[in-house]
Tab-separated table of C-alpha atoms in Angstrom:
chain	number	residue	atom	x	y	z
V	23	MET	CA	0.928	17.574	32.722
V	24	SER	CA	-0.532	14.231	31.926
V	25	SER	CA	-1.864	15.507	28.596
V	26	MET	CA	1.827	16.430	27.630
V	27	MET	CA	2.844	13.005	28.689
V	28	ILE	CA	0.142	11.156	26.862
V	29	GLY	CA	0.572	13.491	23.970
V	30	ALA	CA	4.216	12.728	23.504
V	31	ALA	CA	3.484	9.011	23.856
V	32	LEU	CA	0.773	9.086	21.176
V	33	VAL	CA	3.132	10.968	18.759
V	34	ALA	CA	5.787	8.386	19.571
V	35	ALA	CA	3.333	5.554	18.744
V	36	LEU	CA	2.310	7.137	15.439
V	37	LYS	CA	5.927	7.492	14.517
V	38	ARG	CA	6.778	4.120	15.470
V	39	ALA	CA	3.762	2.642	13.513
V	40	ALA	CA	4.843	4.763	10.429
V	41	THR	CA	8.550	3.761	10.546
V	42	VAL	CA	8.913	0.422	12.236
V	43	LEU	CA	7.220	-2.681	11.020
V	44	PRO	CA	6.138	-4.859	13.853
V	45	ASP	CA	8.526	-7.897	14.601
V	46	ASP	CA	5.699	-10.462	13.924
V	47	VAL	CA	5.222	-9.092	10.464
V	48	VAL	CA	9.019	-8.929	9.750
V	49	VAL	CA	9.434	-12.642	10.801
V	50	ALA	CA	6.463	-13.611	8.638
V	51	LEU	CA	7.959	-11.774	5.604
V	52	LYS	CA	11.349	-13.351	6.265
V	53	ALA	CA	9.675	-16.797	6.328
V	54	ALA	CA	7.873	-15.962	3.083
V	55	ARG	CA	11.298	-15.051	1.559
V	56	GLN	CA	12.670	-18.384	2.630
V	57	ARG	CA	9.772	-20.310	0.981
V	58	GLU	CA	9.575	-18.367	-2.155
V	59	THR	CA	10.320	-20.333	-5.265
V	60	SER	CA	9.510	-17.671	-7.829
V	61	ASP	CA	12.477	-15.408	-8.644
V	62	MET	CA	10.224	-12.554	-9.291
V	63	GLY	CA	8.296	-13.000	-6.117
V	64	ALA	CA	11.527	-13.244	-4.170
V	65	ALA	CA	12.781	-9.903	-5.782
V	66	GLN	CA	9.593	-8.284	-4.445
V	67	LEU	CA	10.194	-9.698	-0.917
V	68	ASP	CA	13.874	-8.676	-0.859
V	69	ALA	CA	12.832	-5.042	-1.877
V	70	ILE	CA	10.245	-5.062	0.865
V	71	LEU	CA	12.638	-6.357	3.661
V	72	GLU	CA	15.295	-3.863	2.540
V	73	ASN	CA	12.756	-1.075	2.639
V	74	VAL	CA	11.703	-2.045	6.017
V	75	ASN	CA	15.417	-1.773	7.288
V	76	VAL	CA	15.952	1.553	5.549
V	77	ALA	CA	12.779	2.956	7.234
V	78	ARG	CA	13.675	1.782	10.707
V	79	GLU	CA	17.365	2.871	10.519
V	80	GLY	CA	16.436	6.200	9.006
V	81	ALA	CA	13.345	6.675	11.306
V	82	ILE	CA	11.376	7.455	8.056
V	83	PRO	CA	7.984	6.283	6.925
V	84	MET	CA	8.269	2.804	5.225
V	85	CYS	CA	5.666	3.758	2.557
V	86	GLN	CA	4.699	7.293	1.182
V	87	ASP	CA	1.007	6.450	1.802
V	88	THR	CA	1.085	6.912	5.549
V	89	GLY	CA	-2.554	6.206	5.575
V	90	ILE	CA	-5.665	7.243	7.482
V	91	GLN	CA	-4.997	7.048	11.199
V	92	THR	CA	-7.599	4.866	12.751
V	93	PHE	CA	-7.660	4.179	16.566
V	94	PHE	CA	-8.853	1.383	18.659
V	95	VAL	CA	-9.370	2.376	22.323
V	96	LYS	CA	-9.872	-0.208	25.177
V	97	ALA	CA	-11.094	2.212	27.810
V	98	GLY	CA	-11.000	1.214	31.467
V	99	VAL	CA	-14.350	2.248	32.871
V	100	ASN	CA	-12.454	3.658	35.985
V	101	SER	CA	-9.960	5.709	34.007
V	102	PRO	CA	-10.178	9.393	34.979
V	103	HIS	CA	-8.952	10.540	31.480
V	104	LEU	CA	-11.664	9.533	29.255
V	105	LYS	CA	-13.168	12.959	28.882
V	106	GLU	CA	-9.945	14.340	27.499
V	107	LEU	CA	-8.906	11.364	25.339
V	108	ARG	CA	-10.494	12.276	22.053
V	109	SER	CA	-8.799	15.749	22.055
V	110	TRP	CA	-5.436	14.214	22.933
V	111	ILE	CA	-5.748	11.788	20.096
V	112	GLU	CA	-6.826	14.436	17.599
V	113	THR	CA	-4.014	16.837	18.812
V	114	ALA	CA	-1.412	14.020	18.666
V	115	VAL	CA	-2.374	13.191	14.952
V	116	ILE	CA	-1.923	16.820	13.818
V	117	ASP	CA	1.400	17.201	15.757
V	118	ALA	CA	2.748	13.707	14.316
V	119	THR	CA	1.671	14.712	10.840
V	120	ALA	CA	4.181	17.677	11.026
V	121	ALA	CA	6.824	16.185	12.901
V	122	ILE	CA	7.422	12.698	11.351
V	123	PRO	CA	6.102	13.804	8.673
V	124	LEU	CA	3.088	11.810	7.505
V	125	ARG	CA	1.399	12.678	4.231
V	126	PRO	CA	-1.695	14.671	4.694
V	127	ASN	CA	-4.409	12.271	3.476
V	128	THR	CA	-7.830	13.560	4.808
V	129	VAL	CA	-9.986	15.157	1.952
V	130	ASP	CA	-13.292	16.755	2.409
V	131	PRO	CA	-15.680	14.677	0.043
V	132	PHE	CA	-17.665	17.882	-1.069
V	133	SER	CA	-14.929	20.444	-1.425
V	134	GLY	CA	-12.035	18.281	-2.245
V	135	LYS	CA	-10.148	20.451	0.180
V	136	ASN	CA	-7.319	18.788	2.207
V	137	PRO	CA	-6.708	20.508	5.655
V	138	GLY	CA	-3.185	19.260	5.512
V	139	ASP	CA	-2.825	17.798	8.889
V	140	ASN	CA	-4.858	14.585	8.663
V	141	SER	CA	-7.652	16.211	10.695
V	142	GLY	CA	-11.350	16.501	9.439
V	143	ARG	CA	-14.847	15.399	10.097
V	144	PHE	CA	-14.761	12.100	12.193
V	145	MET	CA	-11.077	12.059	11.570
V	146	PRO	CA	-9.092	10.496	13.103
V	147	PHE	CA	-11.652	7.833	13.646
V	148	ILE	CA	-11.867	6.323	16.988
V	149	ASN	CA	-13.468	2.995	17.905
V	150	TRP	CA	-14.256	2.724	21.523
V	151	GLU	CA	-14.526	-0.375	23.668
V	152	LEU	CA	-15.203	-0.415	27.374
V	153	VAL	CA	-13.126	-2.737	29.613
V	154	ASP	CA	-12.790	-3.196	33.360
V	155	GLY	CA	-10.109	-1.397	35.289
V	156	ASP	CA	-8.471	2.149	35.190
V	157	ASP	CA	-5.876	1.646	32.237
V	158	VAL	CA	-6.511	2.769	28.763
V	159	GLU	CA	-5.066	1.034	25.711
V	160	ILE	CA	-4.858	2.995	22.547
V	161	SER	CA	-3.937	1.296	19.494
V	162	VAL	CA	-3.346	2.955	16.162
V	163	LEU	CA	-3.696	1.314	12.717
V	164	PRO	CA	-2.458	3.569	9.905
V	165	LYS	CA	-3.931	2.069	6.710
V	166	GLY	CA	-3.149	2.982	3.059
V	167	GLY	CA	-5.678	3.517	0.377
V	168	GLY	CA	-4.510	0.945	-1.923
V	169	SER	CA	-5.267	-1.906	0.478
V	170	GLU	CA	-8.524	-0.308	1.908
V	171	ASN	CA	-9.845	0.055	-1.642
V	172	MET	CA	-9.668	-3.712	-1.854
V	173	SER	CA	-11.752	-4.353	1.249
V	174	THR	CA	-15.333	-5.443	0.681
V	175	LEU	CA	-18.599	-6.715	2.115
V	176	LYS	CA	-20.487	-9.751	0.984
V	177	MET	CA	-24.023	-10.494	2.274
V	178	LEU	CA	-23.894	-14.233	1.643
V	179	PRO	CA	-26.948	-16.483	1.580
V	180	PRO	CA	-26.558	-18.406	4.903
V	181	GLY	CA	-27.198	-21.674	2.985
V	182	VAL	CA	-23.666	-21.435	1.512
V	183	GLY	CA	-22.291	-22.053	5.018
V	184	LEU	CA	-18.587	-22.017	5.977
V	185	LYS	CA	-17.622	-23.381	2.476
V	186	GLY	CA	-19.137	-20.332	0.941
V	187	ILE	CA	-17.156	-18.041	3.251
V	188	LYS	CA	-13.889	-19.837	2.210
V	189	LYS	CA	-14.682	-19.556	-1.502
V	190	ALA	CA	-15.749	-15.934	-1.412
V	191	VAL	CA	-12.503	-15.071	0.383
V	192	VAL	CA	-10.248	-17.003	-1.985
V	193	GLU	CA	-12.102	-15.488	-5.021
V	194	HIS	CA	-11.958	-11.986	-3.661
V	195	ILE	CA	-8.156	-12.167	-2.899
V	196	VAL	CA	-7.520	-13.537	-6.357
V	197	SER	CA	-9.620	-10.744	-7.917
V	198	CYS	CA	-7.432	-8.113	-6.024
V	199	GLN	CA	-4.258	-9.514	-7.807
V	200	GLY	CA	-1.232	-7.143	-6.967
V	201	LYS	CA	-3.453	-4.022	-6.035
V	202	PRO	CA	-3.479	-4.264	-2.287
V	203	CYS	CA	0.310	-4.734	-2.201
V	204	PRO	CA	0.568	-8.446	-1.237
V	205	PRO	CA	1.650	-10.495	0.723
V	206	THR	CA	-1.359	-9.115	2.643
V	207	ILE	CA	-2.976	-9.751	5.963
V	208	VAL	CA	-6.614	-10.621	5.521
V	209	GLY	CA	-9.201	-9.731	8.365
V	210	VAL	CA	-12.269	-11.906	7.892
V	211	GLY	CA	-15.336	-10.541	9.846
V	212	ILE	CA	-18.273	-13.017	10.034
V	213	GLY	CA	-21.774	-12.263	11.367
V	214	GLY	CA	-23.191	-9.395	13.343
V	215	GLY	CA	-24.566	-7.331	10.372
V	216	ALA	CA	-23.240	-5.520	7.546
V	217	ASP	CA	-21.384	-2.749	9.409
V	218	ILE	CA	-20.308	-5.077	12.222
V	219	ALA	CA	-18.795	-7.662	9.881
V	220	LEU	CA	-16.539	-5.052	8.392
V	221	LYS	CA	-15.488	-3.821	11.835
V	222	LEU	CA	-14.820	-7.350	13.045
V	223	GLY	CA	-12.537	-7.687	9.999
V	224	LYS	CA	-10.598	-4.658	10.889
V	225	LYS	CA	-10.368	-5.586	14.462
V	226	ALA	CA	-8.966	-8.991	13.319
V	227	VAL	CA	-6.295	-7.320	11.224
V	228	LEU	CA	-5.047	-5.673	14.492
V	229	ARG	CA	-3.904	-9.054	15.899
V	230	PRO	CA	-0.341	-10.114	15.660
V	231	ILE	CA	0.710	-12.679	13.047
V	232	GLY	CA	1.056	-16.066	14.641
V	233	SER	CA	-1.600	-15.510	16.981
V	234	HIS	CA	-4.777	-17.911	16.784
V	235	HIS	CA	-8.370	-17.229	17.341
V	236	GLU	CA	-9.447	-18.451	20.912
V	237	THR	CA	-12.207	-20.427	19.302
V	238	PRO	CA	-10.748	-23.711	17.945
V	239	GLU	CA	-13.016	-23.893	14.994
V	240	ALA	CA	-12.089	-20.264	13.997
V	241	ALA	CA	-8.433	-20.976	14.598
V	242	ALA	CA	-8.528	-24.113	12.396
V	243	MET	CA	-10.244	-22.025	9.688
V	244	GLU	CA	-7.716	-19.329	9.869
V	245	GLN	CA	-5.066	-21.751	9.074
V	246	GLU	CA	-6.991	-23.648	6.402
V	247	MET	CA	-7.873	-20.407	4.558
V	248	LEU	CA	-3.989	-19.134	4.707
V	249	GLU	CA	-3.101	-22.486	2.839
V	250	LEU	CA	-6.014	-21.923	0.321
V	251	VAL	CA	-5.212	-18.390	-0.628
V	252	ASN	CA	-1.506	-19.156	-0.839
V	253	ALA	CA	-2.265	-22.029	-3.154
V	254	THR	CA	-3.597	-19.658	-5.865
V	255	GLY	CA	-0.091	-18.392	-6.817
V	256	VAL	CA	-1.042	-14.712	-7.094
V	257	GLY	CA	2.246	-14.192	-5.024
V	258	PRO	CA	4.090	-11.170	-3.739
V	259	MET	CA	2.786	-7.888	-5.550
V	260	GLY	CA	0.786	-10.202	-7.850
V	261	VAL	CA	3.899	-11.238	-9.850
V	262	GLY	CA	3.303	-14.799	-9.035
V	263	GLY	CA	4.761	-16.912	-6.151
V	264	ALA	CA	4.140	-18.999	-2.974
V	265	THR	CA	2.984	-16.222	-0.658
V	266	THR	CA	-0.088	-14.145	-1.480
V	267	CYS	CA	-1.092	-13.699	2.175
V	268	LEU	CA	0.994	-13.615	5.499
V	269	ALA	CA	-2.021	-14.428	7.664
V	270	VAL	CA	-5.792	-14.877	7.660
V	271	HIS	CA	-7.304	-13.648	10.918
V	272	ILE	CA	-10.974	-14.296	11.776
V	273	GLU	CA	-13.424	-12.302	14.151
V	274	TYR	CA	-16.926	-13.300	14.384
V	275	ALA	CA	-20.197	-12.407	16.016
V	276	HIS	CA	-23.581	-14.316	16.232
V	277	ARG	CA	-25.540	-13.671	13.182
V	278	HIS	CA	-29.352	-13.090	12.201
V	279	PRO	CA	-30.670	-16.570	10.904
V	280	ALA	CA	-31.535	-14.706	7.632
V	281	SER	CA	-27.960	-13.341	7.114
V	282	LEU	CA	-24.484	-14.248	6.651
V	283	PRO	CA	-22.570	-11.080	6.576
V	284	LEU	CA	-18.985	-11.355	5.485
V	285	GLY	CA	-16.481	-8.545	5.818
V	286	ILE	CA	-13.127	-8.919	3.917
V	287	LEU	CA	-10.512	-6.354	5.411
V	288	VAL	CA	-7.441	-6.411	3.271
V	289	GLN	CA	-4.106	-4.970	4.813
V	290	CYS	CA	-0.967	-4.496	2.719
V	291	TRP	CA	2.341	-6.000	3.814
V	292	ALA	CA	3.021	-2.712	5.688
V	293	ASP	CA	0.865	-3.822	8.451
V	294	ARG	CA	1.619	-0.898	10.628
V	295	ARG	CA	0.333	-0.647	14.212
V	296	ALA	CA	1.427	0.603	17.602
V	297	SER	CA	-0.142	0.943	21.081
V	298	VAL	CA	0.116	3.272	23.985
V	299	ARG	CA	-0.994	2.280	27.699
V	300	LEU	CA	-2.324	5.187	29.705
V	301	LYS	CA	-2.335	4.687	33.535
V	302	ALA	CA	-4.701	6.367	35.880
V	303	ASP	CA	-1.812	8.520	37.281
V	304	GLY	CA	-1.540	10.116	33.797
V	305	THR	CA	1.780	8.277	32.773
V	306	ALA	CA	1.751	6.791	29.459
V	307	GLU	CA	4.036	4.532	27.507
V	308	VAL	CA	4.466	2.819	24.124
V	309	ILE	CA	3.787	-0.751	24.701
V	310	ALA	CA	3.983	-2.287	21.169
N	30	MET	CA	18.032	-11.190	-16.083
N	31	ARG	CA	19.369	-8.275	-14.147
N	32	ARG	CA	20.131	-5.289	-16.352
N	33	ASP	CA	22.013	-2.211	-14.908
N	34	ILE	CA	20.968	0.703	-17.059
N	35	THR	CA	22.343	4.263	-17.349
N	36	LEU	CA	19.797	6.835	-18.710
N	37	PRO	CA	19.386	8.142	-21.344
N	38	VAL	CA	18.681	5.004	-23.530
N	39	THR	CA	17.674	4.480	-27.306
N	40	GLU	CA	14.615	3.026	-28.495
N	41	SER	CA	16.514	-0.003	-29.609
N	42	ASP	CA	17.852	-0.493	-26.151
N	43	ALA	CA	14.341	-0.555	-24.700
N	44	ARG	CA	13.247	-2.954	-27.488
N	45	GLU	CA	15.593	-5.591	-26.301
N	46	TRP	CA	14.133	-5.786	-22.736
N	47	ARG	CA	11.729	-8.548	-21.849
N	48	VAL	CA	9.153	-9.520	-19.360
N	49	GLY	CA	10.932	-10.961	-16.381
N	50	ASP	CA	14.068	-8.718	-16.706
N	51	ILE	CA	14.864	-6.819	-13.621
N	52	LEU	CA	16.167	-3.233	-14.191
N	53	PHE	CA	18.211	-0.992	-11.971
N	54	LEU	CA	18.286	2.616	-13.297
N	55	THR	CA	20.937	5.315	-12.847
N	56	GLY	CA	20.207	8.745	-14.288
N	57	THR	CA	17.162	11.042	-14.203
N	58	ILE	CA	13.637	10.103	-13.807
N	59	PHE	CA	10.507	12.154	-13.421
N	60	THR	CA	7.217	11.701	-11.675
N	61	ALA	CA	3.830	12.195	-13.249
N	62	ARG	CA	0.491	11.136	-12.058
N	63	ASP	CA	-3.079	11.785	-13.398
N	64	GLU	CA	-2.825	15.628	-13.400
N	65	ALA	CA	0.773	16.063	-14.680
N	66	HIS	CA	-0.147	13.667	-17.577
N	67	LEU	CA	-3.002	15.896	-18.492
N	68	LEU	CA	-1.136	19.054	-18.170
N	69	MET	CA	1.784	18.036	-20.279
N	70	MET	CA	-0.490	16.952	-23.043
N	71	GLU	CA	-2.352	20.106	-22.857
N	72	LYS	CA	0.786	22.160	-23.107
N	73	GLN	CA	2.067	20.052	-26.017
N	74	GLU	CA	-1.014	20.246	-27.992
N	75	SER	CA	-1.433	23.982	-27.535
N	76	GLY	CA	2.055	24.506	-28.974
N	77	GLU	CA	3.441	25.794	-25.718
N	78	GLY	CA	5.484	22.599	-25.178
N	79	ILE	CA	7.159	21.413	-22.030
N	80	PRO	CA	10.487	22.400	-20.594
N	81	PHE	CA	12.210	18.940	-20.642
N	82	ASP	CA	12.599	15.816	-22.894
N	83	PRO	CA	10.796	12.783	-21.323
N	84	SER	CA	12.311	10.548	-23.908
N	85	THR	CA	15.697	10.943	-22.217
N	86	MET	CA	14.235	9.817	-18.717
N	87	ALA	CA	11.973	7.145	-17.142
N	88	LEU	CA	8.394	8.100	-16.331
N	89	PHE	CA	7.508	7.357	-12.504
N	90	HIS	CA	3.872	6.993	-11.459
N	91	CYS	CA	4.489	8.359	-8.144
N	92	GLY	CA	3.180	10.995	-5.542
N	93	PRO	CA	6.172	11.502	-3.319
N	94	VAL	CA	6.511	12.978	0.193
N	95	VAL	CA	9.064	15.689	-0.264
N	96	SER	CA	10.441	18.174	2.412
N	97	PRO	CA	12.080	21.534	1.746
N	98	GLU	CA	15.881	21.389	2.799
N	99	GLY	CA	18.069	24.301	2.412
N	100	ASP	CA	17.492	25.928	-1.035
N	101	GLY	CA	16.205	22.542	-2.407
N	102	TRP	CA	14.103	19.522	-1.463
N	103	LYS	CA	14.579	16.136	0.290
N	104	VAL	CA	12.511	13.016	-0.623
N	105	ILE	CA	11.089	11.424	2.364
N	106	ALA	CA	9.290	8.450	0.603
N	107	ALA	CA	8.498	7.821	-2.993
N	108	GLY	CA	7.033	4.488	-3.824
N	109	PRO	CA	4.795	3.816	-6.926
N	110	THR	CA	1.179	4.690	-7.194
N	111	THR	CA	-1.320	2.448	-8.973
N	112	SER	CA	-0.659	2.722	-12.566
N	113	ILE	CA	-4.152	1.578	-14.046
N	114	ARG	CA	-5.658	5.078	-13.292
N	115	MET	CA	-3.427	6.527	-16.120
N	116	GLU	CA	-4.686	3.781	-18.752
N	117	ILE	CA	-7.205	6.225	-20.162
N	118	PHE	CA	-4.584	8.541	-21.640
N	119	GLU	CA	-1.147	6.689	-21.350
N	120	ASP	CA	-1.211	5.509	-24.937
N	121	LYS	CA	-1.648	9.095	-26.300
N	122	TYR	CA	1.087	10.290	-23.686
N	123	LEU	CA	3.596	7.601	-24.854
N	124	GLU	CA	3.060	8.491	-28.542
N	125	MET	CA	3.533	12.235	-27.723
N	126	PHE	CA	6.599	12.050	-25.265
N	127	ARG	CA	8.064	8.562	-25.780
N	128	PRO	CA	9.607	7.784	-22.501
N	129	PRO	CA	11.276	4.519	-22.970
N	130	ILE	CA	10.500	3.151	-19.317
N	131	ILE	CA	7.353	3.417	-17.204
N	132	ILE	CA	7.690	2.705	-13.515
N	133	GLY	CA	4.495	2.017	-11.481
N	134	LYS	CA	2.665	-0.655	-9.717
N	135	GLY	CA	-0.188	-3.160	-10.565
N	136	GLY	CA	0.355	-3.087	-14.410
N	137	MET	CA	-1.740	-1.460	-17.087
N	138	ALA	CA	-4.096	-2.656	-19.839
N	139	ASP	CA	-4.471	-3.095	-23.722
N	140	ARG	CA	-4.137	0.444	-24.788
N	141	THR	CA	-0.840	0.897	-22.978
N	142	GLN	CA	0.382	-2.382	-24.145
N	143	ALA	CA	-0.193	-1.303	-27.843
N	144	ALA	CA	1.541	2.001	-27.303
N	145	LEU	CA	4.556	0.234	-25.700
N	146	GLU	CA	4.778	-1.915	-28.901
N	147	SER	CA	4.538	1.165	-31.171
N	148	VAL	CA	7.028	3.404	-29.390
N	149	GLY	CA	9.367	0.669	-28.197
N	150	ALA	CA	9.046	1.045	-24.347
N	151	VAL	CA	8.517	-1.196	-21.310
N	152	TYR	CA	6.398	-0.963	-18.352
N	153	THR	CA	8.071	-1.973	-15.148
N	154	HIS	CA	6.679	-2.813	-11.744
N	155	TYR	CA	8.327	-1.342	-8.684
N	156	THR	CA	7.682	-2.916	-5.365
N	157	GLY	CA	4.455	-1.409	-3.943
N	158	GLY	CA	5.040	0.518	-0.569
N	159	ALA	CA	8.775	0.453	-0.868
N	160	GLY	CA	8.916	4.315	-0.426
N	161	ALA	CA	11.772	4.441	1.922
N	162	LEU	CA	14.026	2.302	-0.217
N	163	ALA	CA	13.127	4.487	-3.256
N	164	ALA	CA	13.947	7.550	-1.399
N	165	LYS	CA	17.361	6.063	-0.438
N	166	ARG	CA	18.184	5.494	-3.981
N	167	ILE	CA	17.327	9.106	-4.998
N	168	GLU	CA	20.558	10.987	-4.758
N	169	ALA	CA	19.060	14.490	-5.412
N	170	VAL	CA	15.979	16.367	-6.475
N	171	GLU	CA	17.161	18.023	-9.675
N	172	GLY	CA	13.863	20.193	-10.021
N	173	VAL	CA	10.214	20.278	-9.974
N	174	GLU	CA	7.684	21.603	-12.527
N	175	TRP	CA	4.102	22.860	-11.767
N	176	LEU	CA	4.323	22.596	-7.985
N	177	GLU	CA	2.074	25.658	-7.534
N	178	GLU	CA	-0.532	24.496	-9.795
N	179	LEU	CA	-0.720	20.802	-8.955
N	180	GLY	CA	0.614	20.435	-5.373
N	181	MET	CA	3.212	18.133	-4.078
N	182	PRO	CA	1.833	14.531	-4.964
N	183	GLU	CA	0.702	15.583	-8.503
N	184	ALA	CA	3.718	17.896	-9.642
N	185	ALA	CA	6.350	16.715	-11.913
N	186	TRP	CA	9.575	15.966	-9.751
N	187	PHE	CA	12.994	15.223	-11.381
N	188	PHE	CA	15.117	12.764	-9.299
N	189	LYS	CA	18.726	11.822	-9.882
N	190	VAL	CA	18.778	8.206	-8.994
N	191	ALA	CA	21.421	5.418	-8.674
N	192	ASP	CA	20.634	1.785	-8.930
N	193	PHE	CA	16.891	2.392	-8.643
N	194	GLY	CA	15.210	-0.782	-8.391
N	195	PRO	CA	14.328	-3.527	-8.667
N	196	LEU	CA	12.082	-2.739	-11.547
N	197	LEU	CA	10.451	-5.854	-12.789
N	198	VAL	CA	9.551	-5.761	-16.606
N	199	THR	CA	5.917	-6.882	-16.701
N	200	MET	CA	4.844	-5.439	-20.074
N	201	ASP	CA	7.474	-5.214	-23.090
N	202	SER	CA	7.532	-3.912	-26.502
N	203	ALA	CA	7.150	-7.447	-28.186
N	204	GLY	CA	3.733	-8.013	-26.680
N	205	GLY	CA	4.978	-9.705	-23.582
N	206	ASN	CA	2.776	-9.378	-20.526
N	207	LEU	CA	3.387	-10.951	-17.212
N	208	TYR	CA	-0.070	-10.530	-15.816
N	209	LYS	CA	-1.636	-12.238	-18.893
N	210	ASP	CA	0.993	-15.007	-18.798
N	211	LEU	CA	0.011	-15.752	-15.129
N	212	GLU	CA	-3.757	-15.737	-15.800
N	213	PRO	CA	-4.189	-19.370	-16.869
N	214	THR	CA	-1.920	-20.868	-14.074
N	215	ILE	CA	-3.803	-18.767	-11.324
N	216	ALA	CA	-7.246	-19.621	-12.864
N	217	GLU	CA	-6.197	-23.330	-12.803
N	218	ASN	CA	-5.042	-22.988	-9.273
N	219	VAL	CA	-8.266	-21.348	-8.193
N	220	LYS	CA	-10.258	-24.189	-9.773
N	221	SER	CA	-8.394	-26.760	-7.678
N	222	VAL	CA	-8.669	-24.653	-4.437
N	223	LEU	CA	-12.296	-24.217	-4.862
N	224	ALA	CA	-12.646	-27.999	-5.486
N	225	ARG	CA	-10.735	-28.684	-2.223
N	226	ILE	CA	-13.124	-26.439	-0.350
N	227	ASP	CA	-16.132	-28.392	-1.903
N	228	ALA	CA	-14.448	-31.744	-1.013
N	229	GLY	CA	-13.586	-30.684	2.451
């Protein structure tokens, strides 16, 4: 019974993510349109905003690249559902692929074969985090190939300091030009290690636009870096203009004294995400 | 300037369009990605030929999501794919088939630019990710070629469109190139941004 309920909630969340752009992103896009001084940049933002409306009203995917479905699970250690959760998520992705429909995007790197339902080895990928309590929060981040291809890792010499991080981010975003479909959301992962910096960057992308990092220094750097990347003039879709990025979000971990890992995660304007809360009694609801 | 265009167009029409123009198309456009480009050129070279005339349409770099509906098809989403992948053969393709308009995203490079100048065509940038909006402006799927061989995203789809756009001309037949025009300004901006970081 509970799996039916959670299954339906997960499919609903996948549909919502694919078809309804979160409010915080829409607000940021509208603000960018207001600010835009380049006619060509403004035309891109108008098309994006109209596209977002068409997708929401018609309940159809806002982009034909419906992405790879990546999950972030905050699992309450006392939840009775942890054992079944993986299979529920895998089933929901297959069901949602047929029902919405989503583009089948998972390809076997060796055979080149596409199973046609977004399943596969380690797919959908699930990131697990244990938290207190008996609720489980399941967030999905469907991410397209064009923006993911622009994500990168830099192992900086620690001596370059925070200035080095800022420069590396600005230079990287400019080198991407229009390819990741700007205005983008940039997740900046600092520290931890090579894999951890990238994971932190992706986690940072999940945060709503307008939120600030809890550490004041990180929050100040987010704001400063947003101003810096937008001063480059790359603009919407790389055609020139005032808004290259809608937000820069930082997440960080302590680092090895010899390492300054920097993960730069680039998310397209179609910053699609949705979450489900699963209660201990098996009821589930789409919460965002 | 905004230009409302009904296809087909002549070479001299296309030669008038310049970087910065925003086109809205009405008529028939066809999709071709990597595989369809290669297959069409192969068929043409072998003498078999292809069953339509690309010079009367616009070429759309797109791998759509299409669903069967009744006896035909319905487009779910059809935004542009990254055009630079086609750079390695687009010049030859343009010379062979002469479509007056390319629709894609992200721009192309020198070989395509030279071919645009020689055949009299433009490269237009369609807003990346705007797949739902594109689908709304597609009135009908007029047909599909090579679906069995190439699969849904790589097949050549024929779409009847109305007011399909905004298509921003970013490369034109007179050597105009928006990406190249922007480069010095952006380089200058980056220089001052990096100086600000150093000073901070």
